[in-house]
PDB file of C-alpha atoms in Angstrom:
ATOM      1  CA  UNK A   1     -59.860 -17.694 -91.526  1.00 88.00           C
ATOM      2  CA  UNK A   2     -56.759 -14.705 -92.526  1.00 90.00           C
ATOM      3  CA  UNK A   3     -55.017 -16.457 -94.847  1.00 91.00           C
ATOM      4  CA  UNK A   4     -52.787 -13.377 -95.821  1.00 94.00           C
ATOM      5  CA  UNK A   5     -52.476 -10.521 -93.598  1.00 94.00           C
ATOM      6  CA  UNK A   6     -52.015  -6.650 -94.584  1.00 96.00           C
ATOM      7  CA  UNK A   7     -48.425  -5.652 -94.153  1.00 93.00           C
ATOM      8  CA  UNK A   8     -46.493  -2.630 -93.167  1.00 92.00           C
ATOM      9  CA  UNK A   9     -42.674  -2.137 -93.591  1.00 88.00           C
ATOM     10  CA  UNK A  10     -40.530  -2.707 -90.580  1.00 80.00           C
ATOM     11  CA  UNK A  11     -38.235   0.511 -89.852  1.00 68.00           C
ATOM     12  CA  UNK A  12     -35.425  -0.657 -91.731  1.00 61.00           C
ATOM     13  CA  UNK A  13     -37.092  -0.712 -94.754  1.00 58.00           C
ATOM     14  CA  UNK A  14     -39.134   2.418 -95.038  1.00 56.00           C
ATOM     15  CA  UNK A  15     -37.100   3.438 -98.037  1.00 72.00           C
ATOM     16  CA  UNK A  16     -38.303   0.777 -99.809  1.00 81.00           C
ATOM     17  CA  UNK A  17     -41.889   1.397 -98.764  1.00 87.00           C
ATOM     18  CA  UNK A  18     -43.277   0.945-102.470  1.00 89.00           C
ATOM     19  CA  UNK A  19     -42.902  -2.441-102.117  1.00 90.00           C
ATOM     20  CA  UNK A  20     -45.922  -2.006 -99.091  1.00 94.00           C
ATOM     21  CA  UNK A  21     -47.735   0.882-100.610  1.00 95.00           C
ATOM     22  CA  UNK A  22     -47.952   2.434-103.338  1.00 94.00           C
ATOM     23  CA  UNK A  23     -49.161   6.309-103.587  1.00 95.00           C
ATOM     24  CA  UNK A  24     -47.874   7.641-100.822  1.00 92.00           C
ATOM     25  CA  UNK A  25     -45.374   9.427 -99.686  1.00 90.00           C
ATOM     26  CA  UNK A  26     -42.853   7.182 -97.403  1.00 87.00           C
ATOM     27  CA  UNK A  27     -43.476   9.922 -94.457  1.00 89.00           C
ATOM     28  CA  UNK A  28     -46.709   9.284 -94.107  1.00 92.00           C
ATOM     29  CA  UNK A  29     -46.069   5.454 -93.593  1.00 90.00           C
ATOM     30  CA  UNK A  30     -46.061   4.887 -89.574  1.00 87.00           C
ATOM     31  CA  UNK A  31     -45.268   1.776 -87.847  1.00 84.00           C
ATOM     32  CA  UNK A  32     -48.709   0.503 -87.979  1.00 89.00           C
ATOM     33  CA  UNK A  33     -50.844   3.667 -89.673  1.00 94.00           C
ATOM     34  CA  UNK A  34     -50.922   5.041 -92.940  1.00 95.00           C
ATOM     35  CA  UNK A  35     -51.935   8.524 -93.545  1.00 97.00           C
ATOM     36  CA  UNK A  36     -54.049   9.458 -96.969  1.00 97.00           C
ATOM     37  CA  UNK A  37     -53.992  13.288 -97.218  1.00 97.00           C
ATOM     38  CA  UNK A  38     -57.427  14.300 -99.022  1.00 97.00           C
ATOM     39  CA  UNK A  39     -57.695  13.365-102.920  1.00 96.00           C
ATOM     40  CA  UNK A  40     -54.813  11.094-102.545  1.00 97.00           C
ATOM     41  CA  UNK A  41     -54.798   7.068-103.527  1.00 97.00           C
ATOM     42  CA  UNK A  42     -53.320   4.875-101.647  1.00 97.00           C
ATOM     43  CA  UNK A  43     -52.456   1.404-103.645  1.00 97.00           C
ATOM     44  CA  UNK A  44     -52.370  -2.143-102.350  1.00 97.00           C
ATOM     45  CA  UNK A  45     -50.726  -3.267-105.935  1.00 95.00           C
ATOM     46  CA  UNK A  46     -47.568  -4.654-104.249  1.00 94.00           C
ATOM     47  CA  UNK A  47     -45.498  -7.470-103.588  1.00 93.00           C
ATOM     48  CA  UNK A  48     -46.061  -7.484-100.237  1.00 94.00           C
ATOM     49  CA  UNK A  49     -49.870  -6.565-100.035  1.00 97.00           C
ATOM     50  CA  UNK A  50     -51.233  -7.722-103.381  1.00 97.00           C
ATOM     51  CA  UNK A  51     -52.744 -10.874-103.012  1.00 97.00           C
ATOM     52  CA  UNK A  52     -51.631 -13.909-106.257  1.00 96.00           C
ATOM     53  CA  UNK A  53     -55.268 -15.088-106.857  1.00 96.00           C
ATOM     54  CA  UNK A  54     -53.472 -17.283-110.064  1.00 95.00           C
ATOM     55  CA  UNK A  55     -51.240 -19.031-107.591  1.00 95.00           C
ATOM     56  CA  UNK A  56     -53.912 -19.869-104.649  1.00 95.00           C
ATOM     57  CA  UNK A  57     -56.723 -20.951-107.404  1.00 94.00           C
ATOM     58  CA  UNK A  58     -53.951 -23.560-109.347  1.00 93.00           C
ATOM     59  CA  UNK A  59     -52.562 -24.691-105.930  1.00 90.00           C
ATOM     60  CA  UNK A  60     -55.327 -24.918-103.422  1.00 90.00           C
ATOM     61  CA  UNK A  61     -58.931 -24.670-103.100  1.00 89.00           C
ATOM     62  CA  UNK A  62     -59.756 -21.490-102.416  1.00 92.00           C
ATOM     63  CA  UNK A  63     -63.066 -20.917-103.419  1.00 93.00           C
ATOM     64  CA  UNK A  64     -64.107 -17.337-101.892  1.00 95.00           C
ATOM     65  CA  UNK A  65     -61.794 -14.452-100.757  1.00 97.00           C
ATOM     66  CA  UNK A  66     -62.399 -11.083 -98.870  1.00 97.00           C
ATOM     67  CA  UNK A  67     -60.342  -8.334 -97.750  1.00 98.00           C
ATOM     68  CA  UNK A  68     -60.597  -6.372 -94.376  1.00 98.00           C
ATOM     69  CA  UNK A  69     -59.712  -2.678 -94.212  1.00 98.00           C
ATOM     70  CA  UNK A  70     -59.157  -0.914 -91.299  1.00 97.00           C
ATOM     71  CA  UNK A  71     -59.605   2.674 -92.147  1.00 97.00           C
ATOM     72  CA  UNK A  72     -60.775   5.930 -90.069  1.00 96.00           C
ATOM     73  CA  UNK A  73     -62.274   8.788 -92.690  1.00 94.00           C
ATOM     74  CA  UNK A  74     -64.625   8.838 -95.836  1.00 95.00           C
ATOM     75  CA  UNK A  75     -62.495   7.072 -98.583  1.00 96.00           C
ATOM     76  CA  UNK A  76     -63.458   5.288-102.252  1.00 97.00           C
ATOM     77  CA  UNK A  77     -62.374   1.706-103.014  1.00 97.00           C
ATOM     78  CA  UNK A  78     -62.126   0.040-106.197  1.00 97.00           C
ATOM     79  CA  UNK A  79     -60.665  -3.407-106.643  1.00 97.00           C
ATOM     80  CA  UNK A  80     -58.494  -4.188-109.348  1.00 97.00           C
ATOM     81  CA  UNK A  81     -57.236  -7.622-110.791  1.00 96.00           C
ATOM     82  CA  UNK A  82     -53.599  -7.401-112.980  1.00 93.00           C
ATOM     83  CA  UNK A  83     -51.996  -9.942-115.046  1.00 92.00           C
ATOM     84  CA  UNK A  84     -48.679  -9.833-117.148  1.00 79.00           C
ATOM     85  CA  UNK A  85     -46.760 -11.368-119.663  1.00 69.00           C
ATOM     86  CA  UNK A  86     -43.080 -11.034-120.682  1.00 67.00           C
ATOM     87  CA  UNK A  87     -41.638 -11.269-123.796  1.00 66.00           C
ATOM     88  CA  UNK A  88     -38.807 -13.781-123.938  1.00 67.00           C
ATOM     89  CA  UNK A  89     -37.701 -12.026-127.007  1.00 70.00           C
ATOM     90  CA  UNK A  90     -35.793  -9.581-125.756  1.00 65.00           C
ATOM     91  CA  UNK A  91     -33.655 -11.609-123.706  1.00 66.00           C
ATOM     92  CA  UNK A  92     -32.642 -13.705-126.376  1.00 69.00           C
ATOM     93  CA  UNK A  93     -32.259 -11.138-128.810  1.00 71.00           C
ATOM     94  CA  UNK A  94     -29.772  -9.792-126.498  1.00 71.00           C
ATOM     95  CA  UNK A  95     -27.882 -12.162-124.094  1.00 70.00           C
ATOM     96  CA  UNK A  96     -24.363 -11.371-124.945  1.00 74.00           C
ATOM     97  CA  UNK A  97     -24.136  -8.018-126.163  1.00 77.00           C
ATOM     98  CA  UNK A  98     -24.955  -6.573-122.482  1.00 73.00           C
ATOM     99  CA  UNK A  99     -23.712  -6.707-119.122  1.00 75.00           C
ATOM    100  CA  UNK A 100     -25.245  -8.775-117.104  1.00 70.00           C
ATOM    101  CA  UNK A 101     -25.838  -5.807-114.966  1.00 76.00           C
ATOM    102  CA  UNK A 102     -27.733  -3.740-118.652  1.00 73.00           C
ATOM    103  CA  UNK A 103     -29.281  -6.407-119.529  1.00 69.00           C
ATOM    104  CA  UNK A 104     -31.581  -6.943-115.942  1.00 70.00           C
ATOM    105  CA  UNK A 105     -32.436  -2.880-117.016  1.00 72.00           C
ATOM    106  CA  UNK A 106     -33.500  -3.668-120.257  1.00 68.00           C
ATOM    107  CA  UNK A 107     -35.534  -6.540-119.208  1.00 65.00           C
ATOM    108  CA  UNK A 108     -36.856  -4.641-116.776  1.00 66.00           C
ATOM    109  CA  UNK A 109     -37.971  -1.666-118.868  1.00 63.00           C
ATOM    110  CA  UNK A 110     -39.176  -3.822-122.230  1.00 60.00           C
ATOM    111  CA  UNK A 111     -40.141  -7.419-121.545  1.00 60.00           C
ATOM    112  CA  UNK A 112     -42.951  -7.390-118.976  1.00 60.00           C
ATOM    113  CA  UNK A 113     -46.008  -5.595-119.678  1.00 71.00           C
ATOM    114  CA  UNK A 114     -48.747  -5.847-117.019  1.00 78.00           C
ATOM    115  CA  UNK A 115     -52.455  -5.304-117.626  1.00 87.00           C
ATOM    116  CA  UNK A 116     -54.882  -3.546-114.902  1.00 91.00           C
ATOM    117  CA  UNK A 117     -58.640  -4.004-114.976  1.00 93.00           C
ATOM    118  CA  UNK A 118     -61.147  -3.013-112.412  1.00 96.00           C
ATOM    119  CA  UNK A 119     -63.104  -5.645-111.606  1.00 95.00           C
ATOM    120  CA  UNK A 120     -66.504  -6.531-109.596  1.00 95.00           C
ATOM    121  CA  UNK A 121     -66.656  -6.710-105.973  1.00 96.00           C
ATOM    122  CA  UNK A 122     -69.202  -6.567-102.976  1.00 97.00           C
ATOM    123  CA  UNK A 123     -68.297  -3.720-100.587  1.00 96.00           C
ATOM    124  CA  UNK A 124     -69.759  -3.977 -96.824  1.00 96.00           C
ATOM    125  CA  UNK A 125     -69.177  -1.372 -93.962  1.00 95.00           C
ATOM    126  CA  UNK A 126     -69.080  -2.147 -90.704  1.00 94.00           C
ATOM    127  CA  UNK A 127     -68.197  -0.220 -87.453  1.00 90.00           C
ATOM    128  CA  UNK A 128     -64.671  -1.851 -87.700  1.00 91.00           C
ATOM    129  CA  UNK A 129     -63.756  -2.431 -91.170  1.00 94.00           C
ATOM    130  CA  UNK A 130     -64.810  -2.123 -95.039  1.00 97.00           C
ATOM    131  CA  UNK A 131     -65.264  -5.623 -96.060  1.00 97.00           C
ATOM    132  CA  UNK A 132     -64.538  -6.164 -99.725  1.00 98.00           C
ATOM    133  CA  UNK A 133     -65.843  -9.835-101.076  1.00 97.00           C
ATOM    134  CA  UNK A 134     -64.315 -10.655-104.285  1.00 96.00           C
ATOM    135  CA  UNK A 135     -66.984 -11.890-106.906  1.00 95.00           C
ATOM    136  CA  UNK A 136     -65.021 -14.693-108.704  1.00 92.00           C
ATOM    137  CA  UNK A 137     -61.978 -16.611-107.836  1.00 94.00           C
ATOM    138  CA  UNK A 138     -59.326 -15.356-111.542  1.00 94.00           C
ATOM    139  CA  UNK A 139     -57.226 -18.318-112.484  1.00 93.00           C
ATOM    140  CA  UNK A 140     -54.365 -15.122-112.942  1.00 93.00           C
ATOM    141  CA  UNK A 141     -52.511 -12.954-111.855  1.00 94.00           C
ATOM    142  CA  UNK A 142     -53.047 -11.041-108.801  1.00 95.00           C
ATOM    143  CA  UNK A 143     -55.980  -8.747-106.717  1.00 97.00           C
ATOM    144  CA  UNK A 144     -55.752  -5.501-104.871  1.00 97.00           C
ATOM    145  CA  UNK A 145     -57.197  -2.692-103.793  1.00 97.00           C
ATOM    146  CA  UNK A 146     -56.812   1.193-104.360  1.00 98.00           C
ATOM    147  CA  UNK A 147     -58.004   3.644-101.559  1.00 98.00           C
ATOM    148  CA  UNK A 148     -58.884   7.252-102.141  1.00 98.00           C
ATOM    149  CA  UNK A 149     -58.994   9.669 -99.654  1.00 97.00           C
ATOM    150  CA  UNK A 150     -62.163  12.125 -99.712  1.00 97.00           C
ATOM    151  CA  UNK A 151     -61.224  13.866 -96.523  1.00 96.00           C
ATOM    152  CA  UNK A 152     -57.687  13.267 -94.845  1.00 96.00           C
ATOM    153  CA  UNK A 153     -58.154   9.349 -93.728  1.00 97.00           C
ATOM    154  CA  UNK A 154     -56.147   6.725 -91.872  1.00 97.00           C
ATOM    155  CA  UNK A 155     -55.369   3.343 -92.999  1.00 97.00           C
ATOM    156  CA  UNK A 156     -54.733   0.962 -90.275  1.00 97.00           C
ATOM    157  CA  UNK A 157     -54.218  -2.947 -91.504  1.00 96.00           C
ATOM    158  CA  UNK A 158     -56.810  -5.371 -92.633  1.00 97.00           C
ATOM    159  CA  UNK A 159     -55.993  -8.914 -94.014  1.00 97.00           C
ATOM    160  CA  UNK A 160     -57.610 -11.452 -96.840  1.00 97.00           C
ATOM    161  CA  UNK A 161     -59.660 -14.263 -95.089  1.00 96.00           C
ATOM    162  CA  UNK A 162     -61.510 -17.011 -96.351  1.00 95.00           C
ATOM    163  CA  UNK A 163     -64.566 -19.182 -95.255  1.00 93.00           C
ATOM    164  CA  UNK A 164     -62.909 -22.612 -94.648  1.00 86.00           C
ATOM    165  CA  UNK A 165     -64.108 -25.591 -92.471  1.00 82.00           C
ATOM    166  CA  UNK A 166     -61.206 -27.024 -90.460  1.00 74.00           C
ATOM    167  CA  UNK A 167     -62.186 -30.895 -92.578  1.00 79.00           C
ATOM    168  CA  UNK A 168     -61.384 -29.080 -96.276  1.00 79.00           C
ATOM    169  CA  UNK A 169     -57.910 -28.266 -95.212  1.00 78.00           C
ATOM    170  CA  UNK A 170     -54.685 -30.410 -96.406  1.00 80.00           C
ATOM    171  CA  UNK A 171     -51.871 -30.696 -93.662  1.00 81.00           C
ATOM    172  CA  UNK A 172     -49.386 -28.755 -95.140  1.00 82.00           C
ATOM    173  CA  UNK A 173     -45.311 -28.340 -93.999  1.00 86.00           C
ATOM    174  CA  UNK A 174     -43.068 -25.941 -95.293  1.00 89.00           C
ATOM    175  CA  UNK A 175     -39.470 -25.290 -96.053  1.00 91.00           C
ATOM    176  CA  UNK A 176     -37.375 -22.377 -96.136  1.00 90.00           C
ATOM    177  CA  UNK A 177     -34.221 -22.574 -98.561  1.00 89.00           C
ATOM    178  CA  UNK A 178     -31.350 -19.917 -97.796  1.00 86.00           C
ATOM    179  CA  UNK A 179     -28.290 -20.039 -99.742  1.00 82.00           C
ATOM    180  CA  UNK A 180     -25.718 -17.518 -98.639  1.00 79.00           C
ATOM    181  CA  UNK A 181     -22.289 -16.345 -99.328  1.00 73.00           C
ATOM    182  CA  UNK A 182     -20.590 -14.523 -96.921  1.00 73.00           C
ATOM    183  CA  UNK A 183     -23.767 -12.205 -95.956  1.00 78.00           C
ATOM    184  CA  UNK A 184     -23.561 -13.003 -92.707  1.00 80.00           C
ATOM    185  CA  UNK A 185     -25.231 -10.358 -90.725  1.00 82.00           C
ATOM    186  CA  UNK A 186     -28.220 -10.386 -93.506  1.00 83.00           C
ATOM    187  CA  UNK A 187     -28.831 -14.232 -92.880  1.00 84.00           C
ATOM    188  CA  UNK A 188     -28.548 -14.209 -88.740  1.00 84.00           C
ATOM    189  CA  UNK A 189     -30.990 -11.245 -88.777  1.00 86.00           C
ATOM    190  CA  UNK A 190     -33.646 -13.086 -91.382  1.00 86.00           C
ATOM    191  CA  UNK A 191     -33.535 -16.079 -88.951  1.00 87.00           C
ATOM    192  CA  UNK A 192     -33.962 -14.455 -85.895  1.00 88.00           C
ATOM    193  CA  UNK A 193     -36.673 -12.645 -87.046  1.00 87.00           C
ATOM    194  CA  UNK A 194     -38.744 -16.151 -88.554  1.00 90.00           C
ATOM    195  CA  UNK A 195     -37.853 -17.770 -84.930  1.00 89.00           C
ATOM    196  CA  UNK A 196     -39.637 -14.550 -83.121  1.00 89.00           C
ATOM    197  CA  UNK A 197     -42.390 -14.289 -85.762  1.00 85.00           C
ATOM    198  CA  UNK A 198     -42.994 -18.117 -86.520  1.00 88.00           C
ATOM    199  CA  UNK A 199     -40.987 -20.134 -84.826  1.00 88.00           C
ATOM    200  CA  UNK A 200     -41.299 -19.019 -81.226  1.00 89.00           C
ATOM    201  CA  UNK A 201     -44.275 -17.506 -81.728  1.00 86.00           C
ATOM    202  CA  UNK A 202     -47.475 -19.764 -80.368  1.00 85.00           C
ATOM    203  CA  UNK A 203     -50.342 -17.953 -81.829  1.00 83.00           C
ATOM    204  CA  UNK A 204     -48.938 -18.083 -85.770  1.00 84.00           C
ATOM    205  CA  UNK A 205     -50.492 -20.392 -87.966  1.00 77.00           C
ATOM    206  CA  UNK A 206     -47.233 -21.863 -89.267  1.00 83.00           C
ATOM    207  CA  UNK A 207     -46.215 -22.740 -85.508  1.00 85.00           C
ATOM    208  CA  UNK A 208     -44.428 -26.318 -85.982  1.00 88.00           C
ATOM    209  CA  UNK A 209     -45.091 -26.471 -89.607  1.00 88.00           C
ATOM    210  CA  UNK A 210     -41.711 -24.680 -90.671  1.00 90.00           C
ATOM    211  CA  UNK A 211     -38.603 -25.656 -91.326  1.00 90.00           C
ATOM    212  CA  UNK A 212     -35.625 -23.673 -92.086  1.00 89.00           C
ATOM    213  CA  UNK A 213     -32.293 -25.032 -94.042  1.00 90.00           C
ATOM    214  CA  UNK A 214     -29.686 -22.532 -94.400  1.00 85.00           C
ATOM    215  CA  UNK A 215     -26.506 -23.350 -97.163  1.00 84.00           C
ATOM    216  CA  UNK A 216     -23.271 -21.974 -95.982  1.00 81.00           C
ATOM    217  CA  UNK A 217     -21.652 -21.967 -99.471  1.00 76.00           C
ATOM    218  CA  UNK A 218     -19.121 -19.653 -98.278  1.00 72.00           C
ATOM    219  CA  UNK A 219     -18.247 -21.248 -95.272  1.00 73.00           C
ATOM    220  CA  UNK A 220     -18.286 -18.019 -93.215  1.00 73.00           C
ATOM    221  CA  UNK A 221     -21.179 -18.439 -90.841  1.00 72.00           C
ATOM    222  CA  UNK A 222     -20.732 -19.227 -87.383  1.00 71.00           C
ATOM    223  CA  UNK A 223     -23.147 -22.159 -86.296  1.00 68.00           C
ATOM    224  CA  UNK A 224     -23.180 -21.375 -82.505  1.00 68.00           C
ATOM    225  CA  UNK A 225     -24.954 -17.249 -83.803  1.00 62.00           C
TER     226      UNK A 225
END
């Protein structure tokens, strides 16, 4: 069962392509490809492609976890889990003598520190992916991959999955909160796109099990867009 698939960004947001990948230069991030020049390292530490192992063991019951990688060339994988803490210090120490604006900076820059250890996993190859299966299920922070390229190599997608009968599953509904103030465009376009990719779309697995409630604090948006 994918319970979290690999992500690439869409083309408006291939500045911001370290939030994807990590490692790479954002030119050799294609719409559904990633090229690793030789002796390069491509990182799956990301908010989009990371996967929060602390969140799915406290709230569900996951109890096993493996990644698929699609990837064409001779590469080395090593699997990584990271955890952080911030220290609330610093924000109390100095609300008020900052900008609002300075003081997101300096909490940015001295508050969190995040720890990265490589950890244990099994690695399989097959004919269509490598097949990483994570040894234990962390109560922390998150899991990811890094990919180094031996000889120029192509990473293609992959996803996490899990080994779930259909009886251990909970029913489960969600809801979308967006609050907005005269960001018009920015709201119309994040709705149409969860009505093509969820909403609309038969073959996702939150089909019918979405809902999305949009606050018009500004009183700008046009209900009939």
């Amino acid at each position: 069962m994918v319970i979290q698939p690999l992500l690439f960004p869409p083309y408006n947001l291939i500045d911001e392509s370290e939030l994807f990948f990590r490692g790479i230069d954002s030119q050799n991030i294609f719409k559904d490809n990633v090229v690793i020049p030789a002796g390069l390292t491509l990182s799956l530490g990301t908010y989009f492609n990371a996967f929060s192992i602390g969140k799915w063991t406290e709230y569900t019951n996951l109890d096993n976890l493996s990644l698929h990688l699609k990837i064409h060339g001779n590469v080395e994988i090593e699997v990584y889990q990271a955890t952080g803490s911030t220290d609330t210090s610093v924000y109390n120490n100095n609300l008020g003598k900052y900008s609002d604006e300075k003081l997101i900076s300096l909490l940015n820059r001295k508050s969190y520190t995040a720890v990265h250890k490589k950890v244990e996993a099994v690695l399989l190859k097959t004919a269509d992916y490598y097949i990483i299966t994570f040894n234990e299920m962390y109560k922390s922070g998150i899991l990811y991959v890094t990919v180094r390229a031996v000889g120029d190599s192509v990473f293609s997608g992959g996803y996490y999955s899990t080994e779930k009968n259909l009886s251990d599953l909970n029913p489960v509904k969600l809801a979308i909160g967006i609050c907005t103030f005269k960001r018009e465009d920015t709201v119309i376009g994040n709705v149409n796109r969860i009505k093509q990719m969820i909403i609309e779309k038969s073959v996702s697995p939150l089909k019918d099990k979405l809902e999305v409630y949009i606050a018009d604090n500004g009183k700008t948006l046009d209900v009939n867009q």
